[in-house]
């Protein structure tokens, strides 16, 4: 999605010190603009993630006839058009790099009276969409994808959707959310059951917008035919963005860092449990609620980490945090084993392969498995690593570089702006050695 290429020169940094408040939660921001668009009245969003992924979703809703005002950084006023007020757009709708945007919008668009085409960048164009197409077709949606169920997605005008009772074959909040959003337009009660509970932001936010919904971990039910009422959404800071700082301050000697008002939804904070089991020193001071989500200030100090076997039950609660966890493991004493995490292979990049290659380029001892890895902790040296345009790989390797014994060039980092615009400046401000430089490629 970015024309320019950007590399980072990351090098041993100073102890990390100070206090920061990271960007708004990506998952919550996507959902806030979608539900605000479909609501009746004007919704206000505070703490909206000004990232490329979430802006792409807002831009698509704008093309479907929703008026957005952006009175300041992280602020949106959304003039909702009601459940049946969207109108079709000419030409394809570009989701950029965002899997969440494309999968949730597929559910939302499946019930509309017009045709839509969803496209994405090169990375998104390689990500599986069959997982949303299959349940949506069962609901009566007419959707076509490219070969192998890959984008683009063509979603035809609906002839009416029928509710389903769906058991998710993979733990995926995106698939669950697509089915629930289509369920708003379906006749009858839509139910989604999950093998492992995943993040429940769609359920919580539907309730906040006044839609009757019953949910408990791993089970959500709603009926079609109600209304969404405009509301105010306060977006907490994204735990997944805080994660890089949790690991960095844990591994860099002398660090003592405060992360303010981080979203602590239990379906997102698996990394905290994993890092604590490794010996991390992280204290948590509850800071109330923000937009119905618990938030906390997290103080993290350097500690000696030791390897662990990551419990498989924790995997869905830390699915976006494995790049950061792999770095912690590569710098810990002893072995860390990750299993039951094959989903990592279909994220913005194949995160098992890209992390294994990147850490190996710095001298780490890491063996890939189809569903995880075995990482033996040790020392890292400088070198050149490839992020493959994956924001979380770039940020994880910037963390690794803080403890490398030599400078690290990380290539292809422009996509960090999809989830964490301003990462390099914020990280530099608390002690990271990190400079942006024009890409070589
Ligand atoms: C997300 C769900 C997760 C996560 C992604 C955001 C969401 O994906 O990896 O970054 O907002 O629902 P899956 O549900 O596909 O695991």
PDB file of N, CA and C and ligand atoms in Angstrom, residues 25-28 30-31 53 99-101 103-104 127 131 170-177 198-199 201-202 240 268 316 319-321 343 346-348 351 391-392, ligand 1:
ATOM      1  N   UNK A  25      -6.620   1.064  20.226  1.00  0.00           N
ATOM      2  CA  UNK A  25      -6.750  -0.344  19.862  1.00  0.00           C
ATOM      3  C   UNK A  25      -7.288  -0.495  18.434  1.00  0.00           C
ATOM      4  N   UNK A  26      -6.595  -1.321  17.675  1.00  0.00           N
ATOM      5  CA  UNK A  26      -6.947  -1.507  16.260  1.00  0.00           C
ATOM      6  C   UNK A  26      -8.277  -2.235  16.126  1.00  0.00           C
ATOM      7  N   UNK A  27      -8.446  -3.317  16.890  1.00  0.00           N
ATOM      8  CA  UNK A  27      -9.690  -4.095  16.782  1.00  0.00           C
ATOM      9  C   UNK A  27     -10.896  -3.245  17.155  1.00  0.00           C
ATOM     10  N   UNK A  28     -10.760  -2.482  18.242  1.00  0.00           N
ATOM     11  CA  UNK A  28     -11.881  -1.672  18.719  1.00  0.00           C
ATOM     12  C   UNK A  28     -12.164  -0.549  17.711  1.00  0.00           C
ATOM     13  N   UNK A  30     -11.655  -0.472  14.397  1.00  0.00           N
ATOM     14  CA  UNK A  30     -12.377  -0.990  13.215  1.00  0.00           C
ATOM     15  C   UNK A  30     -13.872  -1.125  13.513  1.00  0.00           C
ATOM     16  N   UNK A  31     -14.153  -1.740  14.670  1.00  0.00           N
ATOM     17  CA  UNK A  31     -15.565  -2.016  14.997  1.00  0.00           C
ATOM     18  C   UNK A  31     -16.330  -0.734  15.282  1.00  0.00           C
ATOM     19  N   UNK A  53      -4.676   0.819   8.555  1.00  0.00           N
ATOM     20  CA  UNK A  53      -5.718  -0.219   8.503  1.00  0.00           C
ATOM     21  C   UNK A  53      -7.083   0.354   8.847  1.00  0.00           C
ATOM     22  N   UNK A  99      -6.611  -7.456   7.384  1.00  0.00           N
ATOM     23  CA  UNK A  99      -7.433  -8.665   7.403  1.00  0.00           C
ATOM     24  C   UNK A  99      -8.714  -8.436   8.176  1.00  0.00           C
ATOM     25  N   UNK A 100      -8.616  -7.713   9.295  1.00  0.00           N
ATOM     26  CA  UNK A 100      -9.811  -7.438  10.090  1.00  0.00           C
ATOM     27  C   UNK A 100     -10.815  -6.635   9.266  1.00  0.00           C
ATOM     28  N   UNK A 101     -10.319  -5.603   8.583  1.00  0.00           N
ATOM     29  CA  UNK A 101     -11.204  -4.789   7.759  1.00  0.00           C
ATOM     30  C   UNK A 101     -11.919  -5.648   6.733  1.00  0.00           C
ATOM     31  N   UNK A 103     -12.392  -8.967   6.499  1.00  0.00           N
ATOM     32  CA  UNK A 103     -13.270 -10.061   6.951  1.00  0.00           C
ATOM     33  C   UNK A 103     -14.538  -9.509   7.612  1.00  0.00           C
ATOM     34  N   UNK A 104     -14.395  -8.488   8.419  1.00  0.00           N
ATOM     35  CA  UNK A 104     -15.595  -7.940   9.059  1.00  0.00           C
ATOM     36  C   UNK A 104     -16.500  -7.254   8.029  1.00  0.00           C
ATOM     37  N   UNK A 127      -4.079 -13.795   1.844  1.00  0.00           N
ATOM     38  CA  UNK A 127      -4.653 -14.324   3.094  1.00  0.00           C
ATOM     39  C   UNK A 127      -6.005 -15.004   2.864  1.00  0.00           C
ATOM     40  N   UNK A 131     -12.559 -18.918   5.044  1.00  0.00           N
ATOM     41  CA  UNK A 131     -13.096 -19.047   6.401  1.00  0.00           C
ATOM     42  C   UNK A 131     -14.287 -18.130   6.678  1.00  0.00           C
ATOM     43  N   UNK A 170     -11.863 -22.723  13.281  1.00  0.00           N
ATOM     44  CA  UNK A 170     -10.627 -22.165  13.843  1.00  0.00           C
ATOM     45  C   UNK A 170     -11.002 -21.077  14.837  1.00  0.00           C
ATOM     46  N   UNK A 171     -10.166 -20.900  15.858  1.00  0.00           N
ATOM     47  CA  UNK A 171     -10.424 -19.813  16.815  1.00  0.00           C
ATOM     48  C   UNK A 171     -10.141 -18.505  16.088  1.00  0.00           C
ATOM     49  N   UNK A 172     -11.175 -17.786  15.712  1.00  0.00           N
ATOM     50  CA  UNK A 172     -10.971 -16.535  14.974  1.00  0.00           C
ATOM     51  C   UNK A 172     -12.051 -15.522  15.306  1.00  0.00           C
ATOM     52  N   UNK A 173     -11.635 -14.431  15.936  1.00  0.00           N
ATOM     53  CA  UNK A 173     -12.575 -13.351  16.249  1.00  0.00           C
ATOM     54  C   UNK A 173     -13.069 -12.684  14.973  1.00  0.00           C
ATOM     55  N   UNK A 174     -12.237 -12.721  13.943  1.00  0.00           N
ATOM     56  CA  UNK A 174     -12.648 -12.089  12.695  1.00  0.00           C
ATOM     57  C   UNK A 174     -13.796 -12.856  12.048  1.00  0.00           C
ATOM     58  N   UNK A 175     -13.689 -14.179  12.053  1.00  0.00           N
ATOM     59  CA  UNK A 175     -14.761 -14.985  11.449  1.00  0.00           C
ATOM     60  C   UNK A 175     -16.024 -14.860  12.292  1.00  0.00           C
ATOM     61  N   UNK A 176     -15.862 -14.987  13.612  1.00  0.00           N
ATOM     62  CA  UNK A 176     -17.017 -14.816  14.500  1.00  0.00           C
ATOM     63  C   UNK A 176     -17.713 -13.480  14.221  1.00  0.00           C
ATOM     64  N   UNK A 177     -16.921 -12.426  14.097  1.00  0.00           N
ATOM     65  CA  UNK A 177     -17.488 -11.088  13.912  1.00  0.00           C
ATOM     66  C   UNK A 177     -18.182 -10.955  12.565  1.00  0.00           C
ATOM     67  N   UNK A 198     -12.405 -16.168  21.815  1.00  0.00           N
ATOM     68  CA  UNK A 198     -11.518 -15.134  21.259  1.00  0.00           C
ATOM     69  C   UNK A 198     -12.047 -13.762  21.679  1.00  0.00           C
ATOM     70  N   UNK A 199     -11.313 -12.725  21.295  1.00  0.00           N
ATOM     71  CA  UNK A 199     -11.678 -11.354  21.704  1.00  0.00           C
ATOM     72  C   UNK A 199     -13.155 -11.088  21.385  1.00  0.00           C
ATOM     73  N   UNK A 201     -14.884  -8.080  21.287  1.00  0.00           N
ATOM     74  CA  UNK A 201     -15.196  -6.663  21.093  1.00  0.00           C
ATOM     75  C   UNK A 201     -16.472  -6.446  20.278  1.00  0.00           C
ATOM     76  N   UNK A 202     -16.709  -7.314  19.294  1.00  0.00           N
ATOM     77  CA  UNK A 202     -17.908  -7.126  18.474  1.00  0.00           C
ATOM     78  C   UNK A 202     -19.148  -7.286  19.342  1.00  0.00           C
ATOM     79  N   UNK A 240      -1.616  -4.896  22.015  1.00  0.00           N
ATOM     80  CA  UNK A 240      -0.651  -5.480  21.067  1.00  0.00           C
ATOM     81  C   UNK A 240       0.467  -4.506  20.730  1.00  0.00           C
ATOM     82  N   UNK A 268      -7.011 -10.651  25.276  1.00  0.00           N
ATOM     83  CA  UNK A 268      -5.886 -10.035  24.573  1.00  0.00           C
ATOM     84  C   UNK A 268      -4.574 -10.124  25.339  1.00  0.00           C
ATOM     85  N   UNK A 316      -4.801 -18.287  21.618  1.00  0.00           N
ATOM     86  CA  UNK A 316      -5.715 -17.271  21.061  1.00  0.00           C
ATOM     87  C   UNK A 316      -5.642 -15.937  21.801  1.00  0.00           C
ATOM     88  N   UNK A 319      -2.485 -14.112  20.183  1.00  0.00           N
ATOM     89  CA  UNK A 319      -2.208 -14.505  18.800  1.00  0.00           C
ATOM     90  C   UNK A 319      -1.370 -13.463  18.054  1.00  0.00           C
ATOM     91  N   UNK A 320      -1.522 -12.182  18.396  1.00  0.00           N
ATOM     92  CA  UNK A 320      -0.740 -11.155  17.688  1.00  0.00           C
ATOM     93  C   UNK A 320       0.618 -10.892  18.346  1.00  0.00           C
ATOM     94  N   UNK A 321       0.862 -11.539  19.483  1.00  0.00           N
ATOM     95  CA  UNK A 321       2.054 -11.203  20.271  1.00  0.00           C
ATOM     96  C   UNK A 321       3.216 -12.180  20.079  1.00  0.00           C
ATOM     97  N   UNK A 343      -1.995 -20.840  13.100  1.00  0.00           N
ATOM     98  CA  UNK A 343      -2.603 -19.611  12.566  1.00  0.00           C
ATOM     99  C   UNK A 343      -1.565 -18.539  12.244  1.00  0.00           C
ATOM    100  N   UNK A 346      -0.709 -17.670   8.646  1.00  0.00           N
ATOM    101  CA  UNK A 346      -1.588 -16.940   7.710  1.00  0.00           C
ATOM    102  C   UNK A 346      -1.904 -15.534   8.211  1.00  0.00           C
ATOM    103  N   UNK A 347      -0.967 -14.942   8.928  1.00  0.00           N
ATOM    104  CA  UNK A 347      -1.114 -13.543   9.340  1.00  0.00           C
ATOM    105  C   UNK A 347      -0.534 -12.637   8.243  1.00  0.00           C
ATOM    106  N   UNK A 348      -0.196 -11.388   8.578  1.00  0.00           N
ATOM    107  CA  UNK A 348       0.278 -10.446   7.562  1.00  0.00           C
ATOM    108  C   UNK A 348       1.479 -11.014   6.808  1.00  0.00           C
ATOM    109  N   UNK A 351       4.294 -15.775  10.100  1.00  0.00           N
ATOM    110  CA  UNK A 351       5.077 -15.238  11.224  1.00  0.00           C
ATOM    111  C   UNK A 351       6.002 -16.256  11.872  1.00  0.00           C
ATOM    112  N   UNK A 391       4.141  -5.384   9.835  1.00  0.00           N
ATOM    113  CA  UNK A 391       4.366  -4.391  10.897  1.00  0.00           C
ATOM    114  C   UNK A 391       4.894  -5.016  12.182  1.00  0.00           C
ATOM    115  N   UNK A 392       4.310  -6.144  12.584  1.00  0.00           N
ATOM    116  CA  UNK A 392       4.709  -6.694  13.881  1.00  0.00           C
ATOM    117  C   UNK A 392       6.096  -7.352  13.834  1.00  0.00           C
TER     118      UNK A 392
HETATM  119  C1  LIG B   1      -8.562  -9.505  15.187  1.00  0.00           C
HETATM  120  C2  LIG B   1      -8.531 -10.858  15.392  1.00  0.00           C
HETATM  121  C3  LIG B   1      -7.322 -11.670  15.254  1.00  0.00           C
HETATM  122  C4  LIG B   1      -6.055 -10.818  15.253  1.00  0.00           C
HETATM  123  C5  LIG B   1      -6.181  -9.599  14.400  1.00  0.00           C
HETATM  124  C6  LIG B   1      -7.346  -8.738  14.847  1.00  0.00           C
HETATM  125  C7  LIG B   1      -9.853  -8.803  15.331  1.00  0.00           C
HETATM  126  O1  LIG B   1      -7.380 -12.382  14.032  1.00  0.00           O
HETATM  127  O2  LIG B   1      -4.956 -11.590  14.826  1.00  0.00           O
HETATM  128  O3  LIG B   1      -4.996  -8.827  14.454  1.00  0.00           O
HETATM  129  O4  LIG B   1      -9.856  -7.561  15.426  1.00  0.00           O
HETATM  130  O5  LIG B   1     -10.893  -9.473  15.348  1.00  0.00           O
HETATM  131  P1  LIG B   1      -8.133 -13.805  13.947  1.00  0.00           P
HETATM  132  O6  LIG B   1      -9.467 -13.598  14.496  1.00  0.00           O
HETATM  133  O7  LIG B   1      -8.155 -14.148  12.494  1.00  0.00           O
HETATM  134  O8  LIG B   1      -7.285 -14.734  14.755  1.00  0.00           O
END
